[in-house]
Tab-separated table of C-alpha atoms in Angstrom:
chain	number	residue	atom	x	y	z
A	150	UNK	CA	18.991	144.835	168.529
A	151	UNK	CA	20.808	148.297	167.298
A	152	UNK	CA	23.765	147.800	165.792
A	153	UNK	CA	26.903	149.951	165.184
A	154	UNK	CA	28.786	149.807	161.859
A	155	UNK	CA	31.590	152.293	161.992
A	156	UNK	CA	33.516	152.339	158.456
A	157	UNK	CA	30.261	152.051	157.209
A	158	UNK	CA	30.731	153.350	153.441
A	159	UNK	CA	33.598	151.482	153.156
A	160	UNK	CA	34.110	148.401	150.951
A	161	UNK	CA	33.190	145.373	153.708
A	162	UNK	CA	30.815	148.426	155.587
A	163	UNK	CA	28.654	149.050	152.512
A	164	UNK	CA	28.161	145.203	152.100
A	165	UNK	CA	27.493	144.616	155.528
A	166	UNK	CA	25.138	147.400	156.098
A	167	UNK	CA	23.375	146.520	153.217
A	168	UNK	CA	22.587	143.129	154.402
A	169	UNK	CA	21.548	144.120	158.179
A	170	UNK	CA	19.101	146.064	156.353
A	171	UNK	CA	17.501	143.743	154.184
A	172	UNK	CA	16.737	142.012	157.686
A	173	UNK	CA	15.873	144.884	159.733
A	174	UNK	CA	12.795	145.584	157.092
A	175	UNK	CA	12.307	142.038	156.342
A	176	UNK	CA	13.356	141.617	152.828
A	177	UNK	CA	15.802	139.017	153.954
A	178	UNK	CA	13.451	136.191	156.240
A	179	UNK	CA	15.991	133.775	155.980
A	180	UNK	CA	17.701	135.298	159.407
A	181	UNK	CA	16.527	134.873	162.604
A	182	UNK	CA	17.086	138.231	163.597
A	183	UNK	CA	15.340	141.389	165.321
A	184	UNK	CA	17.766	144.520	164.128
A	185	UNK	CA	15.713	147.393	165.437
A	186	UNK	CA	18.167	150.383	164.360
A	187	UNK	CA	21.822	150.229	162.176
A	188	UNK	CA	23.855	153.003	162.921
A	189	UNK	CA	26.168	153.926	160.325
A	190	UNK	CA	29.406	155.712	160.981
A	191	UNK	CA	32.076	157.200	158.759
A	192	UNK	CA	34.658	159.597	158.154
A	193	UNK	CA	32.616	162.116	157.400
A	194	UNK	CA	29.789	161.285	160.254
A	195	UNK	CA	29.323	163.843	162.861
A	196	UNK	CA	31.566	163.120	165.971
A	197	UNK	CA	28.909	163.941	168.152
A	198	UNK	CA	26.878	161.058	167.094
A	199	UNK	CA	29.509	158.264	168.280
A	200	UNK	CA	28.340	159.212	171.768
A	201	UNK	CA	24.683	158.292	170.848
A	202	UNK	CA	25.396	155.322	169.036
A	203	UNK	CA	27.379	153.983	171.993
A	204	UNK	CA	24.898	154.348	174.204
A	205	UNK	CA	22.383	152.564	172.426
A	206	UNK	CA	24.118	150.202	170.373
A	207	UNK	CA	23.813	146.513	171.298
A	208	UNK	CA	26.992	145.269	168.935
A	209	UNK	CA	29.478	147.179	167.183
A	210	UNK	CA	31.332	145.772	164.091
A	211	UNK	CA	34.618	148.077	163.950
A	212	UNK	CA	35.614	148.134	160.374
A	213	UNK	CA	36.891	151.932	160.017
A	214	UNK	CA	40.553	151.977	159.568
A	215	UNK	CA	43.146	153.234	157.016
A	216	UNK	CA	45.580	151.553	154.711
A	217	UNK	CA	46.319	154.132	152.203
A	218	UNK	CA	47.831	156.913	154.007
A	219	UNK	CA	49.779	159.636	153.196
A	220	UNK	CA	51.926	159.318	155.818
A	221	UNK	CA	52.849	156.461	157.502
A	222	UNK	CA	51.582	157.974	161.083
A	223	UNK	CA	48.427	157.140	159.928
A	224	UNK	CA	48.245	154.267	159.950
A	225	UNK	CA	48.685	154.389	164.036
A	226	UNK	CA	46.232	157.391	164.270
A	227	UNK	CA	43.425	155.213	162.423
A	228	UNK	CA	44.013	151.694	163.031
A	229	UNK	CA	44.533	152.581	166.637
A	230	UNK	CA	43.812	155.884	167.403
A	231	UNK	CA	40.395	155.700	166.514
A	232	UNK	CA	39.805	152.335	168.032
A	233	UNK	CA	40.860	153.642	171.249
A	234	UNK	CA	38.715	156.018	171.161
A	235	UNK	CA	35.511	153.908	170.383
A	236	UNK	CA	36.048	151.833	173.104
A	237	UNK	CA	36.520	154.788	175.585
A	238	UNK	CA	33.426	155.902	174.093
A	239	UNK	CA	31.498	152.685	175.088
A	240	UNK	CA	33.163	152.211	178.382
A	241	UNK	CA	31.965	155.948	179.373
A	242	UNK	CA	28.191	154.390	178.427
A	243	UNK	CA	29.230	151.373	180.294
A	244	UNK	CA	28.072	149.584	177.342
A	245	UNK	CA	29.677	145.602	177.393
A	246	UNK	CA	28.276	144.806	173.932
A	247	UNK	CA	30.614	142.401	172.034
A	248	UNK	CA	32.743	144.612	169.707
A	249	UNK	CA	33.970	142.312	166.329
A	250	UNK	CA	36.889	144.270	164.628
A	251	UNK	CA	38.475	143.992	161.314
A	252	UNK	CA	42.301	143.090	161.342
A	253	UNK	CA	44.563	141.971	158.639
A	254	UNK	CA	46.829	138.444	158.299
A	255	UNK	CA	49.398	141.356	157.948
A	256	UNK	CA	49.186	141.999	161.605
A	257	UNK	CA	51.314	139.113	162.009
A	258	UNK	CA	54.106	141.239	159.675
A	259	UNK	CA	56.262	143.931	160.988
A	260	UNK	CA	55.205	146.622	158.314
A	261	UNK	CA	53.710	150.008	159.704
A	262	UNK	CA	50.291	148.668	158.384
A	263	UNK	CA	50.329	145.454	160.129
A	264	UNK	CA	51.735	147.087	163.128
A	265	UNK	CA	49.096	149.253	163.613
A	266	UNK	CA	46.426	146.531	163.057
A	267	UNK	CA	48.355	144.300	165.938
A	268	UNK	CA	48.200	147.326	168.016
A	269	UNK	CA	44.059	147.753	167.519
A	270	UNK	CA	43.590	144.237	168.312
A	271	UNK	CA	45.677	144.184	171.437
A	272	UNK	CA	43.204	147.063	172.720
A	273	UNK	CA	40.537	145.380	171.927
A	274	UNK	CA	41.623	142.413	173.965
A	275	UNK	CA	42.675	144.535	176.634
A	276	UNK	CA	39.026	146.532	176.666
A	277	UNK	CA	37.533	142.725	176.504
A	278	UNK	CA	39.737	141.385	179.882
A	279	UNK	CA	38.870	144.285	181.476
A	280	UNK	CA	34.883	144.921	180.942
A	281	UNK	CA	34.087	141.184	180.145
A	282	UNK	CA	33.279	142.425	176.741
A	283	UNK	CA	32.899	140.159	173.873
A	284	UNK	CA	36.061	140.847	171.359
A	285	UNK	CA	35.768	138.791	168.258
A	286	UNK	CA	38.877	139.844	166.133
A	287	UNK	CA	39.057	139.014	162.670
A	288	UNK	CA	42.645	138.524	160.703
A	289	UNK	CA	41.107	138.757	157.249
A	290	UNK	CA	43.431	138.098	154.089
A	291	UNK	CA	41.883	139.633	150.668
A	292	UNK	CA	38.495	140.468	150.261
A	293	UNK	CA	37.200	140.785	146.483
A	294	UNK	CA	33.645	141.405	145.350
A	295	UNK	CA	31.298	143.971	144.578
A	296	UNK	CA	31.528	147.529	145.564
A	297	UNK	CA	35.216	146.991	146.053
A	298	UNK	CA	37.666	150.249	144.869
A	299	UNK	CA	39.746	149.559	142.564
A	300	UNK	CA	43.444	150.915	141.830
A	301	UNK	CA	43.564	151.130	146.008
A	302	UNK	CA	44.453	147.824	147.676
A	303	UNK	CA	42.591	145.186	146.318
A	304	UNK	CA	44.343	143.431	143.161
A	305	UNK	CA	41.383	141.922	142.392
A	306	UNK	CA	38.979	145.193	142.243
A	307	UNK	CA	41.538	146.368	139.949
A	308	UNK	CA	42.060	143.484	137.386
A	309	UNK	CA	38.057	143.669	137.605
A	310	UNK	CA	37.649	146.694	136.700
A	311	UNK	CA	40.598	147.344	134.349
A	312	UNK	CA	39.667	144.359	132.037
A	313	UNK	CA	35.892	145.395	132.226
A	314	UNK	CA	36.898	149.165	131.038
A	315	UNK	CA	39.705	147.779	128.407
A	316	UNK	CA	42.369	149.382	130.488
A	317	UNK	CA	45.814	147.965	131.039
A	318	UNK	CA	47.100	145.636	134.148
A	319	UNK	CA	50.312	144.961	135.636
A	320	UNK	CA	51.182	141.645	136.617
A	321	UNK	CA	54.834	141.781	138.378
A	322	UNK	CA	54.614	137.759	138.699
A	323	UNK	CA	51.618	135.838	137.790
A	324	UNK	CA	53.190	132.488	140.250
A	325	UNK	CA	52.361	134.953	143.423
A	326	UNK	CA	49.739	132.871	145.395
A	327	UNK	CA	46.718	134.539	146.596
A	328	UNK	CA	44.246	133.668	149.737
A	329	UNK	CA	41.205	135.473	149.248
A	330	UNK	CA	37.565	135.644	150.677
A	331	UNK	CA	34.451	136.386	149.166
A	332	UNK	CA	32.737	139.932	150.299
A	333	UNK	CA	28.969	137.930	150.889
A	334	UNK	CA	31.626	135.030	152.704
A	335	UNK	CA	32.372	137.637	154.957
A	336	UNK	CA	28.856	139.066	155.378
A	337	UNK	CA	27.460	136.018	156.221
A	338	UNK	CA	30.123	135.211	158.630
A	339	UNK	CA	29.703	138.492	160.471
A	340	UNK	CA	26.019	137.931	160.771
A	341	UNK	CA	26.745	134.663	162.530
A	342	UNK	CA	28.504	136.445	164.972
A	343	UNK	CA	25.322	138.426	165.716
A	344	UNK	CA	24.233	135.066	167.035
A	345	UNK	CA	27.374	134.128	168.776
A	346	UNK	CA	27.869	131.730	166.360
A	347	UNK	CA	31.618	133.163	164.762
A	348	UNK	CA	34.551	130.675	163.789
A	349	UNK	CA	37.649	130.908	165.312
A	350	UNK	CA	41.147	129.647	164.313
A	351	UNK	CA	42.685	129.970	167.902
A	352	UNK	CA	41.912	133.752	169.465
A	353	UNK	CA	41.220	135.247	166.367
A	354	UNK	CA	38.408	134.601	164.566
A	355	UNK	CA	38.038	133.940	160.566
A	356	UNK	CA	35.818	133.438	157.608
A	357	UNK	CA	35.742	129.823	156.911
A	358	UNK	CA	35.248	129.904	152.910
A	359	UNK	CA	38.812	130.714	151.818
A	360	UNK	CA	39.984	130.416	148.099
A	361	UNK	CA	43.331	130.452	147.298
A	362	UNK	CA	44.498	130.623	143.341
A	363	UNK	CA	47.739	132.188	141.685
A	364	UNK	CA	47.779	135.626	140.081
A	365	UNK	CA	48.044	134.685	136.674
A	366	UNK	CA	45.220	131.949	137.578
A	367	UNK	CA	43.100	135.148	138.709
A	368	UNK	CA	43.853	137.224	135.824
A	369	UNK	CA	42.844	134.586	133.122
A	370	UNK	CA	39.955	133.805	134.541
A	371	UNK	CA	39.152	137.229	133.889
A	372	UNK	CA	39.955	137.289	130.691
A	373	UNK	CA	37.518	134.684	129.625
A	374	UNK	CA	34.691	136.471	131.166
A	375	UNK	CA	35.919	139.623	129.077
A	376	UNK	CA	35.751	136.960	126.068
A	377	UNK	CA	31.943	135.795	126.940
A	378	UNK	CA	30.227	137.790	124.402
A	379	UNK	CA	32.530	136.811	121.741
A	380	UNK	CA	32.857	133.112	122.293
A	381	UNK	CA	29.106	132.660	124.122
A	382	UNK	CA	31.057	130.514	126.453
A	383	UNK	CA	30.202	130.219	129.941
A	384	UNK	CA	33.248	129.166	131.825
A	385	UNK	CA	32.478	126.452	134.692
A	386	UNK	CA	30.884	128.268	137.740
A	387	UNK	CA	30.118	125.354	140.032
A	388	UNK	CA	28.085	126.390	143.291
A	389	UNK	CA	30.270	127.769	145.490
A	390	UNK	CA	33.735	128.039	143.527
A	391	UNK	CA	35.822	130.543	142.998
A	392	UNK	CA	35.208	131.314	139.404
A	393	UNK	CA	31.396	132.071	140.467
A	394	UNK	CA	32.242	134.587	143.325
A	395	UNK	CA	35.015	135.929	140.610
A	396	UNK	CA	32.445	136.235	137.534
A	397	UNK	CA	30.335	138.345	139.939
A	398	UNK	CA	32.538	140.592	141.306
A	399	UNK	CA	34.055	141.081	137.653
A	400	UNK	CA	30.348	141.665	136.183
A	401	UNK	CA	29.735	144.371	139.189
A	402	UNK	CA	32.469	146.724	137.215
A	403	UNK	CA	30.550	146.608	133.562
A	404	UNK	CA	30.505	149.919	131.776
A	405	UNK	CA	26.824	150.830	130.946
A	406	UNK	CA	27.930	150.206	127.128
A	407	UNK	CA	29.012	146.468	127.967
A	408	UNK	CA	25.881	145.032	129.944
A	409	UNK	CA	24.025	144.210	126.482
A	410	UNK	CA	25.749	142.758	123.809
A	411	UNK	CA	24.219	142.113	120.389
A	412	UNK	CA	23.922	138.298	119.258
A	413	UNK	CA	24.134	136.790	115.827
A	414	UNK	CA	20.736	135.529	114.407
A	415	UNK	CA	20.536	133.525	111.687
A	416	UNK	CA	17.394	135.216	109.509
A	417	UNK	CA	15.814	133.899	106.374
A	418	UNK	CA	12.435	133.172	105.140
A	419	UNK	CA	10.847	130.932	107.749
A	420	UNK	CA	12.271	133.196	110.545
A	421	UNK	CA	15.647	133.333	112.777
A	422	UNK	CA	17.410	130.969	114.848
A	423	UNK	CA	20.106	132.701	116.884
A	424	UNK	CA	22.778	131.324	119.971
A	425	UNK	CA	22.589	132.700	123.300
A	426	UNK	CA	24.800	130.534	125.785
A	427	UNK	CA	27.523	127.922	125.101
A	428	UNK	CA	28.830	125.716	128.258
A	429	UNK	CA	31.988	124.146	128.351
A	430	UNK	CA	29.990	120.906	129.858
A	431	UNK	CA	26.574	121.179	129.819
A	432	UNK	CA	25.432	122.270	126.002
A	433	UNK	CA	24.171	125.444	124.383
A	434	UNK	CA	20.911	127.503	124.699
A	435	UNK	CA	19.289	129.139	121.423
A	436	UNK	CA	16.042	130.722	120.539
A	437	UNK	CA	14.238	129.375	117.377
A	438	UNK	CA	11.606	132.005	115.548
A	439	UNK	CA	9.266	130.434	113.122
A	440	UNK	CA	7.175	132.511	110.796
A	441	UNK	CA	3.377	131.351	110.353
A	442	UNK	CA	2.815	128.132	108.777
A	443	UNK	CA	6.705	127.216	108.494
A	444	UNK	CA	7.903	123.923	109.471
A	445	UNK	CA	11.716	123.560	110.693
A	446	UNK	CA	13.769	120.894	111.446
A	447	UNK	CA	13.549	117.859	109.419
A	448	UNK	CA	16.449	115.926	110.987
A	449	UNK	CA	17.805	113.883	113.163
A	450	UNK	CA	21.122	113.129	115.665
A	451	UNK	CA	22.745	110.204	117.108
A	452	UNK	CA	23.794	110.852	120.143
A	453	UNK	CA	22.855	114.386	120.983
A	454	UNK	CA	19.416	115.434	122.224
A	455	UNK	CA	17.655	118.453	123.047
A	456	UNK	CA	14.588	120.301	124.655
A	457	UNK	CA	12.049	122.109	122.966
A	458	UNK	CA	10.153	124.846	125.077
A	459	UNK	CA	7.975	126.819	123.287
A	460	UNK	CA	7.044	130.287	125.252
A	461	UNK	CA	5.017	132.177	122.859
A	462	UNK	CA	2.750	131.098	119.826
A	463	UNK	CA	0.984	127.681	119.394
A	464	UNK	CA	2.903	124.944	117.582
A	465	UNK	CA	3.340	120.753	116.388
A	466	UNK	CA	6.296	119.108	117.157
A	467	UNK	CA	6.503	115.932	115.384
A	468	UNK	CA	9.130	112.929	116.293
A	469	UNK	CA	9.753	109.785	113.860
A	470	UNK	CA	12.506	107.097	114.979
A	471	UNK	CA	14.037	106.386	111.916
A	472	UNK	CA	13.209	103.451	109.891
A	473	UNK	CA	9.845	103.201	111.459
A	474	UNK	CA	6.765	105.011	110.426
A	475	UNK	CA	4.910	106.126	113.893
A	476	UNK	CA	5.037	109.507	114.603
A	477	UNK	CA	5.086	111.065	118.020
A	478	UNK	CA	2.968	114.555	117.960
A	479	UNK	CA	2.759	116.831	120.722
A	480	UNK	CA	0.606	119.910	120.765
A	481	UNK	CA	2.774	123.018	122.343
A	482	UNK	CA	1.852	126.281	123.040
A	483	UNK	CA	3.197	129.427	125.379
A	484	UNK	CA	0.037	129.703	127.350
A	485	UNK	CA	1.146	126.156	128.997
A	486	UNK	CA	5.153	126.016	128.794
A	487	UNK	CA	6.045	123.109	128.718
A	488	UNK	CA	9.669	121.412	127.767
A	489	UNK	CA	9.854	118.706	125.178
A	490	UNK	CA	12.481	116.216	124.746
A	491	UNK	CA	13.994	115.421	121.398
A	492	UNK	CA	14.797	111.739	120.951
A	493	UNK	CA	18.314	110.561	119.623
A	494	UNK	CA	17.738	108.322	116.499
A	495	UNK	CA	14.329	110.126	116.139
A	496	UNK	CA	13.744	112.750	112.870
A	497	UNK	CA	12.131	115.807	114.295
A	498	UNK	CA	10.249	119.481	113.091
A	499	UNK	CA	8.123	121.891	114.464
A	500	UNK	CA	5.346	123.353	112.653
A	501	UNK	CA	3.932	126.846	113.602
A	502	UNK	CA	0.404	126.349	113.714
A	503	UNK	CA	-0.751	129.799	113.721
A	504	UNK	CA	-1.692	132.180	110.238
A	505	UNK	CA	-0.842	135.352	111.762
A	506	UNK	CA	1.769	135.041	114.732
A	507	UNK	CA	5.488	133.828	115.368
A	508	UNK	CA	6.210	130.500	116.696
A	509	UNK	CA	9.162	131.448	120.030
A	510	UNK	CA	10.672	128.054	121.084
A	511	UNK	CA	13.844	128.461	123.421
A	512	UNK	CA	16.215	125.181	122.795
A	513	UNK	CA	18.769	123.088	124.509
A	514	UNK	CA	21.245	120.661	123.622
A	515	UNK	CA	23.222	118.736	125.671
A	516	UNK	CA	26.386	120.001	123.167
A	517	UNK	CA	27.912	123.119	121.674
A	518	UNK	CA	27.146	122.525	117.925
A	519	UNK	CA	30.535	121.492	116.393
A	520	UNK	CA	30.649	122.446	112.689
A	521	UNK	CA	33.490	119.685	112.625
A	522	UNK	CA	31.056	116.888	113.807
A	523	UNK	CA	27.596	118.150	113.812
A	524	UNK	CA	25.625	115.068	113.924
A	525	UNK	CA	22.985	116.507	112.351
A	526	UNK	CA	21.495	113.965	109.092
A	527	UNK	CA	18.484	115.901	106.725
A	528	UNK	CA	15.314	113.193	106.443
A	529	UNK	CA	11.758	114.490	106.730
A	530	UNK	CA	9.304	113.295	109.744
């Protein structure tokens, strides 16, 4: 199959193209796809070369179009203008491939943008009725993610990318409600389509994944993943929410000086101990260092527990439920990883075994440590 992407180094085209890729060379097998060839055509993309992708192309996705014009003619001359002439281009080819085209919910609005976008999608029906062409026309609301420009049309790209470069933002009314789709939503639903397997709602067609969330809602969300570093705190990102596709799209506009951030370890003689994750839910990650020959821990907890998984170095981790005297030992070492639970009501350590080398053991708790309430009682194994 050859494919045609026109507005192909756009925002939604860069995605896309990206994706048919990763299939055509078979870095993404979980398709069931042959793409032979993915044409790519922009702006700046030799005229001459529309005729030979029409020719050969076996589906086009149309997403070239303009909605930041200087004048408002535009809008007409690239929403529609150049649509026409795509489809004049195929029908010269007699080429009946199924054409999917971007639109806009504001095609339903009588604003020169939305205007123009009814007016592309009423050719395109048109071309369908009278070639028997496939016309899949999407009315897409917002698209956020990666790759997205900001300061342009997407709120979202610029919040992003504002926040992430300590710039300022202006929200006229943080109550304005938002219906937004995810950029890989949109991808995935356009490869469907390859397959003749789109959604529709009605004539048009749509992405079925839609998220809609307030302004103010969107903006601090962002806010907290600004805060991350600070706090440690990983905000809830359940599979598939909002807040996961958000925390993506708002890590995509980093500056190179904010992908590391230093973290605080705790040093003295028998090594470091130092936090690396907090969840508002689901506990806290650290990383324990022993020196050679030191033993840590020595205590015990009533209700929270913990895993010990020790990835480099040999070690002993002892466990004694208190007022007993057995004492559970397990042997640990990175060359067999290995996760180890820590018993409630059970004093614990771990020894480093070794003379000459550091003890790593990455730890879990099932709570953030609470300085207030730590739960945490001295007593030696």
């Amino acid at each position: 199959m050859n494919i045609l992407v026109t507005g192909a180094k756009g925002f939604v085209g860069k995605n896309l193209v990206a994706a048919l890729n990763n299939i055509k060379s078979g870095k993404d097998r979980t398709r069931n796809i042959e793409i032979t060839k993915v044409f790519e055509y922009d702006i700046d993309t030799d005229i001459a070369l529309l005729d030979e992708y029409c020719a050969e192309c076996d589906f086009v996705f149309h997403l070239a179009g303009v909605n930041r014009p200087k004048e408002q003619s535009e809008f007409m001359e690239g929403n529609f203008g150049f649509t026409s002439e795509l489809l004049n281009t195929l029908k010269k080819h007699n080429n009946r491939c199924p054409v999917m085209i971007s639109s806009s919910i504001q095609a339903a609005l009588e604003n020169p943008y939305g205007l123009s976008k009814k007016a592309g999608e009423e050719l395109l029906f048109s071309y369908a009725n009278e070639t028997g062409a496939r016309a899949l026309v999407y009315r897409l609301p917002n698209v956020f993610g990666k790759w997205c420009r900001p300061n342009y049309n997407s709120a979202v790209a610029t919040f992003c990318n504002n926040i992430a470069n300590d710039l300022p933002i202006q929200v006229n009314d943080r109550s304005v409600n938002m219906t937004l789709v995810y950029i890989d939503d949109v991808v995935d639903e356009l490869i469907r389509a390859l397959s003749g397997e789109e959604n529709y709602d009605g004539e048009y067609c749509k992405v079925p994944v839609e998220h809609k969330i307030t302004l103010g809602e969107i903006v601090d969300l962002i806010y907290s993943f600004k805060n991350q570093p600070k706090s440690l705190v990983m905000p809830e990102i359940p599979r598939g929410s909002f807040e996961k596709k958000l925390y993506s799209t708002y890590l995509s506009y980093l500056p190179r000086e904010k992908v590391s951030f230093p973290l605080k370890m705790n040093i003295d003689d028998r090594g470091s101990f130092t936090e690396l994750l907090k969840t508002e839910k689901c506990g806290q990650f650290s990383v324990n260092i022993s020196k050679p020959g030191i033993t840590k821990g020595q205590h015990w907890h009533n209700t929270k527990w913990e895993f010990f998984i020790v990835v480099s170095g040999k070690g002993l981790i002892q466990q004694r439920k208190i007022g007993t005297d057995e004492v559970l030992e397990f042997k640990v070492s990175g060359e067999k990883i290995e996760a180890v639970h820590m018993l409630p009501g059970y004093t614990h350590n771990i020894i480093n075994l070794s003379e000459t080398e550091n003890l790593v053991t990455v730890m879990w708790a099932n709570e953030s440590f609470d300085p207030s309430r730590p739960d945490t009682f001295f007593e030696e194994v």
